[in-house]
């Protein structure tokens, strides 16, 4: 990791581990929802997060696409194609299978954590596809 990325990485780690200790509260929501921290997780660590999750993939030979959709923000795509897994910001608003999720919960979700508060995630995926998404994003 480049030295310039180390400070955002430490901030990201502190926010995630704060949630691990304190859980869902107003401060966690505000910190986890920050664009620059989510951007760091996706841009710098996205491939690593999916590499770990691919070991738990229940259908590793089948292509897969899902979006994590947060109101007012770009969609985040989880894509498995030809054996390669990618976590990246979407450049369009294509109608692909999606999970609607708030910004803080989305940040937690890509790191394999599951928020306690009900209603923060609304899936439009089939049960097997939601289970696969959760396996792919099972943590680092």
PDB file of C-alpha atoms in Angstrom:
ATOM      1  CA  UNK A   1       0.000   0.000   0.000  1.00  0.00           C
ATOM      2  CA  UNK A   2       1.302   3.443  -0.907  1.00  0.00           C
ATOM      3  CA  UNK A   3       2.283   5.647   2.034  1.00  0.00           C
ATOM      4  CA  UNK A   4      -0.361   8.241   1.045  1.00  0.00           C
ATOM      5  CA  UNK A   5      -3.052   5.575   1.484  1.00  0.00           C
ATOM      6  CA  UNK A   6      -1.902   4.547   4.949  1.00  0.00           C
ATOM      7  CA  UNK A   7      -3.674   7.325   6.913  1.00  0.00           C
ATOM      8  CA  UNK A   8      -7.065   6.653   5.252  1.00  0.00           C
ATOM      9  CA  UNK A   9      -6.443   2.950   5.870  1.00  0.00           C
ATOM     10  CA  UNK A  10      -5.894   3.547   9.585  1.00  0.00           C
ATOM     11  CA  UNK A  11      -9.038   5.680   9.774  1.00  0.00           C
ATOM     12  CA  UNK A  12     -10.980   2.935   8.038  1.00  0.00           C
ATOM     13  CA  UNK A  13      -9.641   0.284  10.422  1.00  0.00           C
ATOM     14  CA  UNK A  14     -10.476   2.405  13.462  1.00  0.00           C
ATOM     15  CA  UNK A  15     -14.041   3.010  12.269  1.00  0.00           C
ATOM     16  CA  UNK A  16     -14.659  -0.674  11.512  1.00  0.00           C
ATOM     17  CA  UNK A  17     -13.210  -1.851  14.810  1.00  0.00           C
ATOM     18  CA  UNK A  18     -15.094   0.843  16.706  1.00  0.00           C
ATOM     19  CA  UNK A  19     -18.265  -0.709  15.312  1.00  0.00           C
ATOM     20  CA  UNK A  20     -16.989  -4.164  16.339  1.00  0.00           C
ATOM     21  CA  UNK A  21     -16.785  -2.929  19.925  1.00  0.00           C
ATOM     22  CA  UNK A  22     -19.745  -0.545  20.204  1.00  0.00           C
ATOM     23  CA  UNK A  23     -22.124  -1.799  17.508  1.00  0.00           C
ATOM     24  CA  UNK A  24     -24.758   0.304  15.810  1.00  0.00           C
ATOM     25  CA  UNK A  25     -25.006   3.792  17.243  1.00  0.00           C
ATOM     26  CA  UNK A  26     -25.240   7.301  15.818  1.00  0.00           C
ATOM     27  CA  UNK A  27     -21.471   7.817  15.804  1.00  0.00           C
ATOM     28  CA  UNK A  28     -20.817   4.519  13.996  1.00  0.00           C
ATOM     29  CA  UNK A  29     -23.430   5.402  11.406  1.00  0.00           C
ATOM     30  CA  UNK A  30     -21.891   8.805  10.741  1.00  0.00           C
ATOM     31  CA  UNK A  31     -18.343   7.484  10.507  1.00  0.00           C
ATOM     32  CA  UNK A  32     -19.091   4.382   8.442  1.00  0.00           C
ATOM     33  CA  UNK A  33     -21.138   6.393   5.961  1.00  0.00           C
ATOM     34  CA  UNK A  34     -18.240   8.686   5.033  1.00  0.00           C
ATOM     35  CA  UNK A  35     -17.553   8.567   1.302  1.00  0.00           C
ATOM     36  CA  UNK A  36     -13.762   8.718   1.589  1.00  0.00           C
ATOM     37  CA  UNK A  37     -13.606   5.682   3.872  1.00  0.00           C
ATOM     38  CA  UNK A  38     -15.937   3.636   1.689  1.00  0.00           C
ATOM     39  CA  UNK A  39     -13.946   4.740  -1.344  1.00  0.00           C
ATOM     40  CA  UNK A  40     -10.759   3.518   0.318  1.00  0.00           C
ATOM     41  CA  UNK A  41     -12.301   0.129   1.100  1.00  0.00           C
ATOM     42  CA  UNK A  42     -13.472  -0.325  -2.477  1.00  0.00           C
ATOM     43  CA  UNK A  43     -10.512   1.208  -4.313  1.00  0.00           C
ATOM     44  CA  UNK A  44      -7.640  -0.122  -2.262  1.00  0.00           C
ATOM     45  CA  UNK A  45      -8.997  -3.301  -0.741  1.00  0.00           C
ATOM     46  CA  UNK A  46     -11.872  -4.473  -2.934  1.00  0.00           C
ATOM     47  CA  UNK A  47      -9.964  -7.267  -4.662  1.00  0.00           C
ATOM     48  CA  UNK A  48      -8.538  -8.503  -1.373  1.00  0.00           C
ATOM     49  CA  UNK A  49     -11.993  -8.603   0.237  1.00  0.00           C
ATOM     50  CA  UNK A  50     -13.382 -10.681  -2.629  1.00  0.00           C
ATOM     51  CA  UNK A  51     -10.342 -12.941  -2.819  1.00  0.00           C
ATOM     52  CA  UNK A  52     -11.007 -14.030   0.743  1.00  0.00           C
ATOM     53  CA  UNK A  53     -14.728 -14.443   0.043  1.00  0.00           C
ATOM     54  CA  UNK A  54     -14.152 -16.561  -3.076  1.00  0.00           C
ATOM     55  CA  UNK A  55     -12.890 -19.355  -0.806  1.00  0.00           C
ATOM     56  CA  UNK A  56     -16.474 -19.556   0.543  1.00  0.00           C
ATOM     57  CA  UNK A  57     -18.234 -19.171  -2.819  1.00  0.00           C
ATOM     58  CA  UNK A  58     -20.903 -21.889  -3.064  1.00  0.00           C
ATOM     59  CA  UNK A  59     -20.949 -21.744  -6.892  1.00  0.00           C
ATOM     60  CA  UNK A  60     -17.460 -20.617  -7.953  1.00  0.00           C
ATOM     61  CA  UNK A  61     -17.811 -21.586 -11.621  1.00  0.00           C
ATOM     62  CA  UNK A  62     -20.986 -19.573 -12.293  1.00  0.00           C
ATOM     63  CA  UNK A  63     -20.827 -15.903 -13.271  1.00  0.00           C
ATOM     64  CA  UNK A  64     -22.572 -13.555 -10.851  1.00  0.00           C
ATOM     65  CA  UNK A  65     -23.558  -9.886 -10.652  1.00  0.00           C
ATOM     66  CA  UNK A  66     -25.203  -7.960  -7.836  1.00  0.00           C
ATOM     67  CA  UNK A  67     -25.328  -4.333  -6.795  1.00  0.00           C
ATOM     68  CA  UNK A  68     -25.261  -2.791  -3.374  1.00  0.00           C
ATOM     69  CA  UNK A  69     -27.477   0.249  -3.872  1.00  0.00           C
ATOM     70  CA  UNK A  70     -27.493   3.225  -1.491  1.00  0.00           C
ATOM     71  CA  UNK A  71     -29.830   6.152  -2.100  1.00  0.00           C
ATOM     72  CA  UNK A  72     -27.993   9.224  -3.368  1.00  0.00           C
ATOM     73  CA  UNK A  73     -24.726   7.339  -3.990  1.00  0.00           C
ATOM     74  CA  UNK A  74     -23.194   5.315  -6.798  1.00  0.00           C
ATOM     75  CA  UNK A  75     -24.044   1.640  -6.913  1.00  0.00           C
ATOM     76  CA  UNK A  76     -21.357  -0.774  -5.852  1.00  0.00           C
ATOM     77  CA  UNK A  77     -21.072  -3.829  -8.114  1.00  0.00           C
ATOM     78  CA  UNK A  78     -19.997  -7.286  -7.069  1.00  0.00           C
ATOM     79  CA  UNK A  79     -19.069  -9.158 -10.210  1.00  0.00           C
ATOM     80  CA  UNK A  80     -17.769 -12.667 -10.756  1.00  0.00           C
ATOM     81  CA  UNK A  81     -16.959 -13.344 -14.404  1.00  0.00           C
ATOM     82  CA  UNK A  82     -14.761 -16.025 -15.918  1.00  0.00           C
ATOM     83  CA  UNK A  83     -13.330 -16.890 -12.499  1.00  0.00           C
ATOM     84  CA  UNK A  84     -12.347 -13.300 -11.661  1.00  0.00           C
ATOM     85  CA  UNK A  85     -14.099 -11.384  -8.870  1.00  0.00           C
ATOM     86  CA  UNK A  86     -14.391  -7.596  -8.818  1.00  0.00           C
ATOM     87  CA  UNK A  87     -15.782  -5.067  -6.373  1.00  0.00           C
ATOM     88  CA  UNK A  88     -16.108  -1.699  -8.106  1.00  0.00           C
ATOM     89  CA  UNK A  89     -18.248   1.408  -8.410  1.00  0.00           C
ATOM     90  CA  UNK A  90     -20.852   1.217 -11.170  1.00  0.00           C
ATOM     91  CA  UNK A  91     -20.649   3.776 -13.948  1.00  0.00           C
ATOM     92  CA  UNK A  92     -24.294   3.360 -14.892  1.00  0.00           C
ATOM     93  CA  UNK A  93     -27.676   2.677 -13.352  1.00  0.00           C
ATOM     94  CA  UNK A  94     -28.318  -0.648 -15.069  1.00  0.00           C
ATOM     95  CA  UNK A  95     -31.158  -2.765 -13.815  1.00  0.00           C
ATOM     96  CA  UNK A  96     -29.159  -5.606 -12.257  1.00  0.00           C
ATOM     97  CA  UNK A  97     -30.112  -7.657  -9.199  1.00  0.00           C
ATOM     98  CA  UNK A  98     -29.591  -5.430  -6.180  1.00  0.00           C
ATOM     99  CA  UNK A  99     -29.623  -5.069  -2.437  1.00  0.00           C
ATOM    100  CA  UNK A 100     -30.823  -1.708  -1.140  1.00  0.00           C
ATOM    101  CA  UNK A 101     -28.742  -0.763   1.872  1.00  0.00           C
ATOM    102  CA  UNK A 102     -27.833   2.384   3.800  1.00  0.00           C
ATOM    103  CA  UNK A 103     -24.307   3.770   3.415  1.00  0.00           C
ATOM    104  CA  UNK A 104     -22.988   2.720   6.813  1.00  0.00           C
ATOM    105  CA  UNK A 105     -24.428  -0.781   6.523  1.00  0.00           C
ATOM    106  CA  UNK A 106     -22.950  -1.116   3.023  1.00  0.00           C
ATOM    107  CA  UNK A 107     -19.507  -0.343   4.376  1.00  0.00           C
ATOM    108  CA  UNK A 108     -19.946  -2.987   7.058  1.00  0.00           C
ATOM    109  CA  UNK A 109     -21.389  -5.490   4.600  1.00  0.00           C
ATOM    110  CA  UNK A 110     -18.397  -5.503   2.247  1.00  0.00           C
ATOM    111  CA  UNK A 111     -16.178  -6.274   5.241  1.00  0.00           C
ATOM    112  CA  UNK A 112     -18.260  -9.299   6.218  1.00  0.00           C
ATOM    113  CA  UNK A 113     -20.031  -7.630   9.103  1.00  0.00           C
ATOM    114  CA  UNK A 114     -23.797  -7.620   9.472  1.00  0.00           C
ATOM    115  CA  UNK A 115     -25.515  -4.675  11.197  1.00  0.00           C
ATOM    116  CA  UNK A 116     -27.880  -5.526  14.040  1.00  0.00           C
ATOM    117  CA  UNK A 117     -30.677  -3.124  13.185  1.00  0.00           C
ATOM    118  CA  UNK A 118     -33.426  -4.706  11.093  1.00  0.00           C
ATOM    119  CA  UNK A 119     -34.553  -2.978   7.939  1.00  0.00           C
ATOM    120  CA  UNK A 120     -31.184  -1.599   6.892  1.00  0.00           C
ATOM    121  CA  UNK A 121     -30.953  -4.058   4.004  1.00  0.00           C
ATOM    122  CA  UNK A 122     -33.644  -4.922   1.483  1.00  0.00           C
ATOM    123  CA  UNK A 123     -32.738  -7.673  -0.942  1.00  0.00           C
ATOM    124  CA  UNK A 124     -34.086  -8.057  -4.459  1.00  0.00           C
ATOM    125  CA  UNK A 125     -31.982 -11.189  -5.000  1.00  0.00           C
ATOM    126  CA  UNK A 126     -33.131 -14.780  -4.851  1.00  0.00           C
ATOM    127  CA  UNK A 127     -32.274 -16.570  -1.621  1.00  0.00           C
ATOM    128  CA  UNK A 128     -29.401 -18.545  -3.253  1.00  0.00           C
ATOM    129  CA  UNK A 129     -27.968 -15.358  -4.794  1.00  0.00           C
ATOM    130  CA  UNK A 130     -28.220 -13.448  -1.512  1.00  0.00           C
ATOM    131  CA  UNK A 131     -26.441 -16.336   0.235  1.00  0.00           C
ATOM    132  CA  UNK A 132     -23.752 -16.236  -2.442  1.00  0.00           C
ATOM    133  CA  UNK A 133     -23.343 -12.456  -2.068  1.00  0.00           C
ATOM    134  CA  UNK A 134     -22.948 -12.905   1.673  1.00  0.00           C
ATOM    135  CA  UNK A 135     -20.378 -15.650   1.119  1.00  0.00           C
ATOM    136  CA  UNK A 136     -18.426 -13.481  -1.339  1.00  0.00           C
ATOM    137  CA  UNK A 137     -18.465 -10.638   1.180  1.00  0.00           C
ATOM    138  CA  UNK A 138     -17.771 -12.806   4.217  1.00  0.00           C
ATOM    139  CA  UNK A 139     -14.842 -10.818   5.501  1.00  0.00           C
ATOM    140  CA  UNK A 140     -11.131 -10.542   5.345  1.00  0.00           C
TER     141      UNK A 140
END
